Amino acid sequence: MNGKMQTIDGNTAACHVAYGMSEVATIYPITPSSPLGEIADAWAVAGRKNIFGETLNVKQMQSEAGAAGAVHGSLVGGAVTCTFTASQGLLLKIPNMYKIAGELLPSVFHVTARSLSAHALSIFGDQADVMATRQTGFAQIVSSSVQEVMDLALVAHLATIESSVPFLHFFDGFRTSHEIQKIEVIDYDDMAKLFNWDAYWAFKKRAINPERPDTRGTAQNPDIYFQSREACNKYYLATPAIVAKYMEQVSTLTGRTYNLFDYVGDPQAERVVVAMGSGCEAIEETVNAMSAQGEKVGLVKVRLYRPFDVDAFFTALPASASAVTILDRTKEPGSVGEPLYTDVCAAYIDKGMAPPKIYGGRYGLSSKEFTPSMIKAVYDNMTASEPKKRFTVGINDDVTHMSLPVAEDFKAEPEGNIRAKFWGLGSDGTVGANQSAIKIIGDNTEKYAQGYFAYDSKKSGGITISHLRFGDVPIKSTYLINEADFVACHNPTYVNIYDILEGIREGGTFLLNCPWSAEEMEEQLPGDLRKTIHDKKLKFFTVDAIKIAQDVGLGGRINMIMQTCFFKLANVLPIEEAIDLLKKDIQKTFGKKGDHIVAMNISAVDNTLDNLIEVDIPESWGQAAGSIPPKPEATDYVEKIMYPVQALKGDDLPVSVFPPDGVFPTSTARYEKRGVAVSVPEWISSECIQCNQCSFICPHSAIIPILATDDELKGAPDTFETVPAVGKALKGYQFRIQVNALDCQGCGNCVDICPAKN
Amino acid sequence: MNGKMQTIDGNTAACHVAYGMSEVATIYPITPSSPLGEIADAWAVAGRKNIFGETLNVKQMQSEAGAAGAVHGSLVGGAVTCTFTASQGLLLKIPNMYKIAGELLPSVFHVTARSLSAHALSIFGDQADVMATRQTGFAQIVSSSVQEVMDLALVAHLATIESSVPFLHFFDGFRTSHEIQKIEVIDYDDMAKLFNWDAYWAFKKRAINPERPDTRGTAQNPDIYFQSREACNKYYLATPAIVAKYMEQVSTLTGRTYNLFDYVGDPQAERVVVAMGSGCEAIEETVNAMSAQGEKVGLVKVRLYRPFDVDAFFTALPASASAVTILDRTKEPGSVGEPLYTDVCAAYIDKGMAPPKIYGGRYGLSSKEFTPSMIKAVYDNMTASEPKKRFTVGINDDVTHMSLPVAEDFKAEPEGNIRAKFWGLGSDGTVGANQSAIKIIGDNTEKYAQGYFAYDSKKSGGITISHLRFGDVPIKSTYLINEADFVACHNPTYVNIYDILEGIREGGTFLLNCPWSAEEMEEQLPGDLRKTIHDKKLKFFTVDAIKIAQDVGLGGRINMIMQTCFFKLANVLPIEEAIDLLKKDIQKTFGKKGDHIVAMNISAVDNTLDNLIEVDIPESWGQAAGSIPPKPEATDYVEKIMYPVQALKGDDLPVSVFPPDGVFPTSTARYEKRGVAVSVPEWISSECIQCNQCSFICPHSAIIPILATDDELKGAPDTFETVPAVGKALKGYQFRIQVNALDCQGCGNCVDICPAKN
Ligand code: SF4
Ligand code: SF4
Ligand code: SF4
Ligand code: SF4
């Protein structure tokens, strides 16, 4: 390692380079690229200086189309300009991309590759958006990991100014944009040294200028348009060599090697996969694991997708390959094949080479998991007796039967990593605490660290599962943890809803936040769970984090307590040191909010370890039975799709259950009684002024004001307390505020707003 | 011929079907698709009924994006909806196209394929716009001729309702959208018989409806998006067979055969071209001509481009082909190859077939001419000693040397066609007159007819060249006339500006509108022109059309006179009959404007033939010399680009003269003194009230008001007449209106607006 190591996510890595290497950034928020603009803006406000010695000029526009238009205008005006986008946002930029490329204006668009809205919207990662722009004339360079985002973003910025061809630099949304990794950060001074200042000044000279006016954006006719359009050829022909040169320089600077196409695996590989983006990391892991078993396999990672350098591709690909599978993270219905597949086919023909057996597959759409088991299936397909020429992998397509069977549970993760998984409630702070934990470990130990955060579909109050890995070498497992050393459950209600110990390794550690004594466990924990704890010989700890938090005045904020437990149990670094670092972090994070807040958090930490209880596992748990209670009978849709999705088993659903046009039934919210609130508001009838504000504010529609006549109230249970309704018009009615405890998420909004609370 | 023959352009043909087969059309104007919306709107206003027995509901939106959004909404609402677009307009529709396809909503987008703005804007035809949408999930069907537009538009509408996959039906902008052809028009009753009414009602049932609400446009997460996205596969798999079925039915109905891919040429062809769009017509002509010479060549016409049916492709392609060239009318800088090329490469590999020699080329960008000579060069390349694997054709690329040499002047047009070329001034009515001439001939004789109109870059006052062909079989010459039987020059000034007789055939006819006597010809016509008239043994006629027009009260409107001469000289139908039809047409066209206008036009026709003079060609013209006078020396740009473009020699310019980024010098208007006005306004100083309105209104900035002191006027020539300026503030100044005769286009606007004219 030469430079400074930092534990950051892909967006921060891209922004580090984009900020340093640009004079102007025009932005418009769209998930998952929004943080790029936010970070850039924050740095600019803080006065951070780029390689030009200036703060970046960040302009938020009225739409993504406006941001693209502003990039164009800014470039024509002679400012080195970048933008950040994804998905539909990128689509809105297409018209301007043709213009920017057509006018040979150097720029970098950093794209967190994301699905496009089709049958449904999705904010998650795939490359459909980027592929929709492959014809615009932009060069396209792709990063597979957070470290590569840092390194190849730099290559993109260095190459664009020299080549005059604009670049789209992309990396997979969420998997790379939001994954936290410990990486080496390149210094702005080093960047400046590599920058072609002559090309920079030449670019400035091409800018519009009233002193030497020129004419742009002309209209051309059949007589000359074609010739003019061909005048750019030499720039595109020159670009791969320029990119290769800067890859070499960045390789020299960092010690990490980059080529237009990079090969990993057996030099005499018989089966080779070609892919681009974050999937390459998991494929590399799998190739290593398979090679260790003596299989002759390999992977070509695409770095520069456009201009596609056919010779460089065949330089990377071993001549020994008798079967090649090309993987695309996008779907183009009705095409002969997805983009990378057809490009590689054309490359063979362009090169005049007899193609080996060639296969093409789709994987990972919308951040669908892409695991070593699936990757193994891709390699196995190449030697199958009846291989699928065109396939999908990672799903069960029981309609058109394109999907590869994933029979084997193949593990490729290197030994020795520590893998921790945390179940939290959206907006309960679990993710934030884990982000701080990973930074503490990453920044203060020699360990490499990776953090990835899986959310369900609810904007707040949904489930979050944090996946943290720590290890001695860079972590390439770009998939969720399926064999955890440590599982923490921050919400006691989850034990009755989710299969939270799925995949925990034998002898692993299970930490449960709950108020239950060892005896109460018998009743509170489902039998299945107790049996797993017993059979897998887990170390089982509990902590009543809510009580500790309340005692020190932190209300429901239990993160500091759970984080302390994690440091104690996971044993990634000595506990004393960990607590010391945690307290320093508290000081840093809450210092601005006042000593009082700092003190509360520190006393939460101090009160934790004495209350961390190891539960002795009764032998009887080996015979425990009984699983998560079944859901009530419901409609076909609810039973076939909604219930499995709620139980986090959506990945297992086959194609056949889904409507092909994205049309779903309504009136299904009633089947989603989550019951996850650890505390539910109570209506105090004697205080209530009947303003109904609690009902109005509840984001989960869990509060219903009721008016009822005495007649209607006949036979109501005693607990159905009511008071006379206020107001002349309501004479004769009784009033009640009904809280639906199963819908409530325990956010406390209703209590906050209640004017009658004491 | 089964049905009604009509002489119409591609837009009208598409609109005929779209109107008949749709309930709603959402429109926004963009060249060259604007007429589609205009025609549909006019028909709706006129109360025309579609196959549903209703008038089409035509809605103009606020932009092309809005039109796409409205299509989506209208489809979701259960109305059979279409739209018309091109170029940037289509780009703005991309986000909605993903939605419409994703939700399996049947629709047809009719696209007049057009260039995209890159280094420069162009309104002309290529397929860059369509190719930018090939990944959206739309089926894509392509027509090569006006007749095919009629037939395949119908197939698209029939197939979409049955397949639920939306269709993009495209044809080349201008070459097909604006080409006038005599074609068979399919009756709405016949269309209705082929329409799948069950599918129609099923589509209606899928519509949103408050009686049975459903949920659409959901957000999906990594767990289920991929599976849902694959649920559409079976619809795409079924689509080619549905299209093939309707092609068969339309074939049965019309007697014109269509398949997913159609082959023409030698069944044992060794060299085969694959192409789509209007170029196919010229290729077919060339294949026929080459086959007649014993060459084993052929052409695969792509009809259904998406979904691309690999088996159907290889069914069409002769197994004997040892060399295949794929032609694309688009450019994707940095790609391995253009779309159709890479698709065919992938098809070979998908099929597991050893590919023959495969070549790929770009042609015809932005309506660049694509002629039999160029096509011959494409076939020749396949047997060249050093063939170009990737090439351009139709230009001279002297920079990256990709272009094929086009050595031979190869003629493929069948014998017996009558080819007439007309030189006119934009907005002088020449085009309109030719459109009416072609319709008269097409609708009243057995002859097939083709009309194409080439404009230069000026919106008004530019040059227009009309290309008319008449023949006994359908005309497939989708290129400009390069060997004319008849040339008419409607503007006498052109003889000193353009090479108007270029390519006229030996013994052809030349008609010149001019006031010159036979003697004056010696002085007025450049020597070159006279020598050509002599050497090619042309029949040379003149008519003083302006005088005739003025005499009958038509002012500068000479079209009726020129049209009468054309009918007399071209001899496509007996002159008495022609004059009769012409007069009926005058009645139809001008009837609404009053008897007076009709009478003036009829007397113009009646006065013409007596004034049509055949010029005896002096033997001395065989020795005549002297060409169009050279232009004044100027800057590099003006000499290398502007002058040739002005002389209509832009096609000959090589790539090297063009700036690759589309940046041109300013201040060049002064080098464009066109001098084409046949009459120029005269300033009558004694009447002028110095209001300056003439200067303000002139669209060509040809009028400059001048204020000058006596001092400044010293040494002015006598003809530089001035009058004392009006107004106290201008005391001491002299006033003058200066008309720049070389810039004036003779439009008469200044005279119309002048308050002081008598
Ligand atoms: S907000 Fe408070 S006072 Fe108002 S209705 Fe609810 S409980 Fe009663
Ligand atoms: S705490 Fe109150 S506002 Fe929040 S979800 Fe529960 S009922 Fe609704
Ligand atoms: S419009 Fe007529 S009156 Fe006015 S300045 Fe021109 S010539 Fe004179
Ligand atoms: S006639 Fe008058 S308005 Fe028209 S171009 Fe000539 S000067 Fe201008």
CSV table of N, CA and C in Angstrom, one decimal, chain A residues 176-261:
chain,number,residue,atom,x,y,z
A,176,THR,N,-21.8,-1.6,-5.7
A,176,THR,CA,-20.6,-0.9,-5.6
A,176,THR,C,-20.7,0.5,-5.1
A,177,SER,N,-21.8,1.2,-5.5
A,177,SER,CA,-22.0,2.6,-5.1
A,177,SER,C,-22.2,2.7,-3.6
A,178,HIS,N,-22.8,1.7,-3.0
A,178,HIS,CA,-23.1,1.8,-1.6
A,178,HIS,C,-22.4,0.8,-0.7
A,179,GLU,N,-21.5,0.0,-1.4
A,179,GLU,CA,-20.7,-0.9,-0.6
A,179,GLU,C,-19.6,-0.2,0.0
A,180,ILE,N,-19.3,-0.4,1.3
A,180,ILE,CA,-18.2,0.2,2.0
A,180,ILE,C,-17.0,-0.7,1.9
A,181,GLN,N,-15.9,-0.2,1.5
A,181,GLN,CA,-14.7,-1.0,1.4
A,181,GLN,C,-13.5,-0.2,2.0
A,182,LYS,N,-12.5,-0.9,2.5
A,182,LYS,CA,-11.3,-0.2,2.9
A,182,LYS,C,-10.4,-0.2,1.6
A,183,ILE,N,-10.2,1.0,1.1
A,183,ILE,CA,-9.4,1.1,-0.1
A,183,ILE,C,-8.3,2.2,0.0
A,184,GLU,N,-7.4,2.2,-1.0
A,184,GLU,CA,-6.4,3.2,-1.0
A,184,GLU,C,-6.9,4.4,-1.8
A,185,VAL,N,-6.8,5.6,-1.2
A,185,VAL,CA,-7.2,6.8,-1.8
A,185,VAL,C,-6.1,7.5,-2.5
A,186,ILE,N,-6.3,7.9,-3.7
A,186,ILE,CA,-5.2,8.5,-4.5
A,186,ILE,C,-5.2,10.0,-4.2
A,187,ASP,N,-4.0,10.5,-4.0
A,187,ASP,CA,-3.8,11.9,-3.6
A,187,ASP,C,-4.0,12.8,-4.8
A,188,TYR,N,-4.6,14.0,-4.5
A,188,TYR,CA,-4.8,15.0,-5.6
A,188,TYR,C,-3.4,15.4,-6.3
A,189,ASP,N,-2.4,15.4,-5.5
A,189,ASP,CA,-1.1,15.8,-6.0
A,189,ASP,C,-0.6,14.8,-7.1
A,190,ASP,N,-0.9,13.5,-6.7
A,190,ASP,CA,-0.5,12.5,-7.7
A,190,ASP,C,-1.3,12.6,-9.0
A,191,MET,N,-2.6,12.9,-8.8
A,191,MET,CA,-3.5,13.0,-9.9
A,191,MET,C,-3.0,14.1,-10.8
A,192,ALA,N,-2.7,15.2,-10.2
A,192,ALA,CA,-2.3,16.4,-11.0
A,192,ALA,C,-1.0,16.1,-11.8
A,193,LYS,N,-0.2,15.3,-11.3
A,193,LYS,CA,1.1,15.0,-12.0
A,193,LYS,C,0.8,14.2,-13.3
A,194,LEU,N,-0.3,13.3,-13.2
A,194,LEU,CA,-0.6,12.5,-14.4
A,194,LEU,C,-1.4,13.3,-15.4
A,195,PHE,N,-2.0,14.4,-15.0
A,195,PHE,CA,-2.9,15.1,-15.9
A,195,PHE,C,-2.2,15.8,-17.0
A,196,ASN,N,-2.8,15.7,-18.2
A,196,ASN,CA,-2.2,16.3,-19.4
A,196,ASN,C,-2.6,17.8,-19.5
A,197,TRP,N,-1.7,18.6,-19.0
A,197,TRP,CA,-2.0,20.0,-18.9
A,197,TRP,C,-2.1,20.7,-20.3
A,198,ASP,N,-1.3,20.2,-21.2
A,198,ASP,CA,-1.3,20.7,-22.5
A,198,ASP,C,-2.7,20.5,-23.2
A,199,ALA,N,-3.2,19.3,-23.0
A,199,ALA,CA,-4.5,19.0,-23.5
A,199,ALA,C,-5.6,19.9,-22.8
A,200,TYR,N,-5.4,20.1,-21.5
A,200,TYR,CA,-6.3,21.0,-20.8
A,200,TYR,C,-6.3,22.4,-21.4
A,201,TRP,N,-5.1,22.9,-21.7
A,201,TRP,CA,-5.1,24.3,-22.2
A,201,TRP,C,-5.6,24.3,-23.7
A,202,ALA,N,-5.4,23.2,-24.4
A,202,ALA,CA,-5.9,23.1,-25.8
A,202,ALA,C,-7.5,23.1,-25.7
A,203,PHE,N,-8.0,22.4,-24.7
A,203,PHE,CA,-9.4,22.3,-24.5
A,203,PHE,C,-10.0,23.7,-24.2
A,204,LYS,N,-9.3,24.4,-23.3
A,204,LYS,CA,-9.7,25.8,-23.0
A,204,LYS,C,-9.8,26.7,-24.3
A,205,LYS,N,-8.8,26.5,-25.1
A,205,LYS,CA,-8.7,27.3,-26.3
A,205,LYS,C,-9.9,27.0,-27.3
A,206,ARG,N,-10.4,25.8,-27.2
A,206,ARG,CA,-11.5,25.4,-28.1
A,206,ARG,C,-12.8,26.0,-27.7
A,207,ALA,N,-12.8,26.6,-26.5
A,207,ALA,CA,-14.1,27.1,-25.9
A,207,ALA,C,-14.7,28.3,-26.7
A,208,ILE,N,-16.0,28.5,-26.6
A,208,ILE,CA,-16.5,29.7,-27.2
A,208,ILE,C,-16.0,30.9,-26.6
A,209,ASN,N,-15.9,32.0,-27.3
A,209,ASN,CA,-15.2,33.2,-26.8
A,209,ASN,C,-15.6,34.3,-27.7
A,210,PRO,N,-16.2,35.4,-27.2
A,210,PRO,CA,-16.6,36.5,-28.0
A,210,PRO,C,-15.5,37.1,-28.8
A,211,GLU,N,-14.3,37.0,-28.3
A,211,GLU,CA,-13.1,37.6,-29.0
A,211,GLU,C,-12.8,36.9,-30.3
A,212,ARG,N,-13.1,35.6,-30.4
A,212,ARG,CA,-12.9,34.8,-31.6
A,212,ARG,C,-14.1,33.9,-31.9
A,213,PRO,N,-15.2,34.5,-32.3
A,213,PRO,CA,-16.4,33.8,-32.4
A,213,PRO,C,-16.4,32.7,-33.5
A,214,ASP,N,-17.1,31.6,-33.3
A,214,ASP,CA,-17.3,30.6,-34.3
A,214,ASP,C,-18.7,30.1,-34.4
A,215,THR,N,-19.0,29.2,-35.3
A,215,THR,CA,-20.3,28.8,-35.5
A,215,THR,C,-20.4,27.3,-35.1
A,216,ARG,N,-21.4,26.9,-34.2
A,216,ARG,CA,-21.5,25.6,-33.8
A,216,ARG,C,-23.0,25.1,-33.9
A,217,GLY,N,-23.2,23.9,-33.8
A,217,GLY,CA,-24.6,23.4,-33.9
A,217,GLY,C,-25.2,23.7,-35.2
A,218,THR,N,-24.5,23.5,-36.3
A,218,THR,CA,-25.0,23.8,-37.6
A,218,THR,C,-26.0,22.7,-38.0
A,219,ALA,N,-26.7,23.0,-39.1
A,219,ALA,CA,-27.5,21.9,-39.7
A,219,ALA,C,-26.8,21.5,-41.0
A,220,GLN,N,-26.7,20.2,-41.2
A,220,GLN,CA,-26.0,19.7,-42.4
A,220,GLN,C,-26.9,18.8,-43.2
A,221,ASN,N,-26.7,18.8,-44.5
A,221,ASN,CA,-27.6,18.2,-45.4
A,221,ASN,C,-26.9,16.9,-45.9
A,222,PRO,N,-27.7,16.1,-46.8
A,222,PRO,CA,-27.1,14.9,-47.3
A,222,PRO,C,-25.8,15.0,-47.9
A,223,ASP,N,-25.5,16.2,-48.5
A,223,ASP,CA,-24.2,16.3,-49.2
A,223,ASP,C,-23.0,16.1,-48.3
A,224,ILE,N,-23.1,16.6,-47.1
A,224,ILE,CA,-21.8,16.6,-46.3
A,224,ILE,C,-21.9,16.0,-44.9
A,225,TYR,N,-23.1,15.6,-44.4
A,225,TYR,CA,-23.3,15.1,-43.0
A,225,TYR,C,-22.4,13.8,-42.9
A,226,PHE,N,-22.6,12.9,-43.8
A,226,PHE,CA,-21.9,11.6,-43.6
A,226,PHE,C,-20.4,11.8,-43.5
A,227,GLN,N,-19.8,12.6,-44.4
A,227,GLN,CA,-18.3,12.8,-44.3
A,227,GLN,C,-18.0,13.4,-43.0
A,228,SER,N,-18.7,14.4,-42.6
A,228,SER,CA,-18.4,15.1,-41.3
A,228,SER,C,-18.5,14.1,-40.1
A,229,ARG,N,-19.5,13.2,-40.2
A,229,ARG,CA,-19.7,12.3,-39.1
A,229,ARG,C,-18.5,11.3,-39.1
A,230,GLU,N,-17.8,11.1,-40.2
A,230,GLU,CA,-16.7,10.2,-40.2
A,230,GLU,C,-15.4,10.8,-39.8
A,231,ALA,N,-15.5,12.2,-39.6
A,231,ALA,CA,-14.2,12.9,-39.3
A,231,ALA,C,-13.8,12.6,-37.9
A,232,CYS,N,-14.7,12.0,-37.0
A,232,CYS,CA,-14.3,11.7,-35.7
A,232,CYS,C,-13.6,10.4,-35.5
A,233,ASN,N,-13.5,9.6,-36.6
A,233,ASN,CA,-13.0,8.2,-36.5
A,233,ASN,C,-11.6,8.2,-35.8
A,234,LYS,N,-10.8,9.1,-36.2
A,234,LYS,CA,-9.4,9.0,-35.7
A,234,LYS,C,-9.3,9.2,-34.2
A,235,TYR,N,-10.3,9.9,-33.6
A,235,TYR,CA,-10.3,10.1,-32.2
A,235,TYR,C,-10.7,8.8,-31.5
A,236,TYR,N,-11.6,8.1,-32.1
A,236,TYR,CA,-12.0,6.8,-31.4
A,236,TYR,C,-11.0,5.8,-31.6
A,237,LEU,N,-10.3,5.8,-32.8
A,237,LEU,CA,-9.2,4.9,-33.0
A,237,LEU,C,-8.1,5.1,-32.0
A,238,ALA,N,-7.9,6.3,-31.6
A,238,ALA,CA,-6.7,6.7,-30.7
A,238,ALA,C,-7.1,6.4,-29.2
A,239,THR,N,-8.4,6.4,-28.9
A,239,THR,CA,-8.8,6.3,-27.5
A,239,THR,C,-8.3,5.1,-26.7
A,240,PRO,N,-8.4,3.9,-27.3
A,240,PRO,CA,-7.9,2.7,-26.5
A,240,PRO,C,-6.5,2.9,-26.0
A,241,ALA,N,-5.6,3.3,-26.9
A,241,ALA,CA,-4.2,3.5,-26.6
A,241,ALA,C,-4.0,4.5,-25.5
A,242,ILE,N,-4.8,5.6,-25.6
A,242,ILE,CA,-4.7,6.6,-24.5
A,242,ILE,C,-5.2,6.1,-23.2
A,243,VAL,N,-6.2,5.3,-23.2
A,243,VAL,CA,-6.7,4.7,-21.9
A,243,VAL,C,-5.7,3.7,-21.4
A,244,ALA,N,-5.1,2.9,-22.3
A,244,ALA,CA,-4.1,1.9,-21.9
A,244,ALA,C,-2.9,2.6,-21.3
A,245,LYS,N,-2.5,3.7,-21.9
A,245,LYS,CA,-1.4,4.5,-21.3
A,245,LYS,C,-1.7,5.0,-19.9
A,246,TYR,N,-2.9,5.5,-19.7
A,246,TYR,CA,-3.2,6.0,-18.3
A,246,TYR,C,-3.4,4.9,-17.4
A,247,MET,N,-3.9,3.7,-17.9
A,247,MET,CA,-4.0,2.6,-17.0
A,247,MET,C,-2.7,2.1,-16.5
A,248,GLU,N,-1.7,2.2,-17.4
A,248,GLU,CA,-0.3,1.8,-17.0
A,248,GLU,C,0.2,2.8,-16.0
A,249,GLN,N,0.0,4.1,-16.2
A,249,GLN,CA,0.5,5.1,-15.3
A,249,GLN,C,-0.2,4.9,-13.9
A,250,VAL,N,-1.5,4.7,-13.9
A,250,VAL,CA,-2.2,4.5,-12.6
A,250,VAL,C,-1.7,3.2,-12.0
A,251,SER,N,-1.4,2.2,-12.8
A,251,SER,CA,-0.9,0.9,-12.3
A,251,SER,C,0.4,1.1,-11.6
A,252,THR,N,1.3,1.9,-12.3
A,252,THR,CA,2.6,2.2,-11.7
A,252,THR,C,2.4,3.0,-10.4
A,253,LEU,N,1.5,3.9,-10.4
A,253,LEU,CA,1.3,4.7,-9.2
A,253,LEU,C,0.8,3.9,-8.0
A,254,THR,N,-0.1,3.0,-8.3
A,254,THR,CA,-0.8,2.3,-7.2
A,254,THR,C,-0.4,0.9,-7.0
A,255,GLY,N,0.3,0.3,-7.9
A,255,GLY,CA,0.7,-1.1,-7.8
A,255,GLY,C,-0.5,-2.1,-8.1
A,256,ARG,N,-1.6,-1.5,-8.6
A,256,ARG,CA,-2.7,-2.4,-9.0
A,256,ARG,C,-2.8,-2.3,-10.5
A,257,THR,N,-2.7,-3.5,-11.1
A,257,THR,CA,-2.6,-3.5,-12.6
A,257,THR,C,-3.9,-3.4,-13.3
A,258,TYR,N,-4.0,-2.6,-14.3
A,258,TYR,CA,-5.2,-2.5,-15.1
A,258,TYR,C,-4.8,-2.5,-16.6
A,259,ASN,N,-5.6,-3.2,-17.4
A,259,ASN,CA,-5.5,-3.2,-18.8
A,259,ASN,C,-6.8,-3.0,-19.4
A,260,LEU,N,-6.9,-2.9,-20.7
A,260,LEU,CA,-8.2,-2.7,-21.4
A,260,LEU,C,-9.1,-3.8,-21.1
A,261,PHE,N,-8.5,-5.1,-21.1
A,261,PHE,CA,-9.2,-6.3,-20.6
A,261,PHE,C,-8.2,-7.0,-19.7
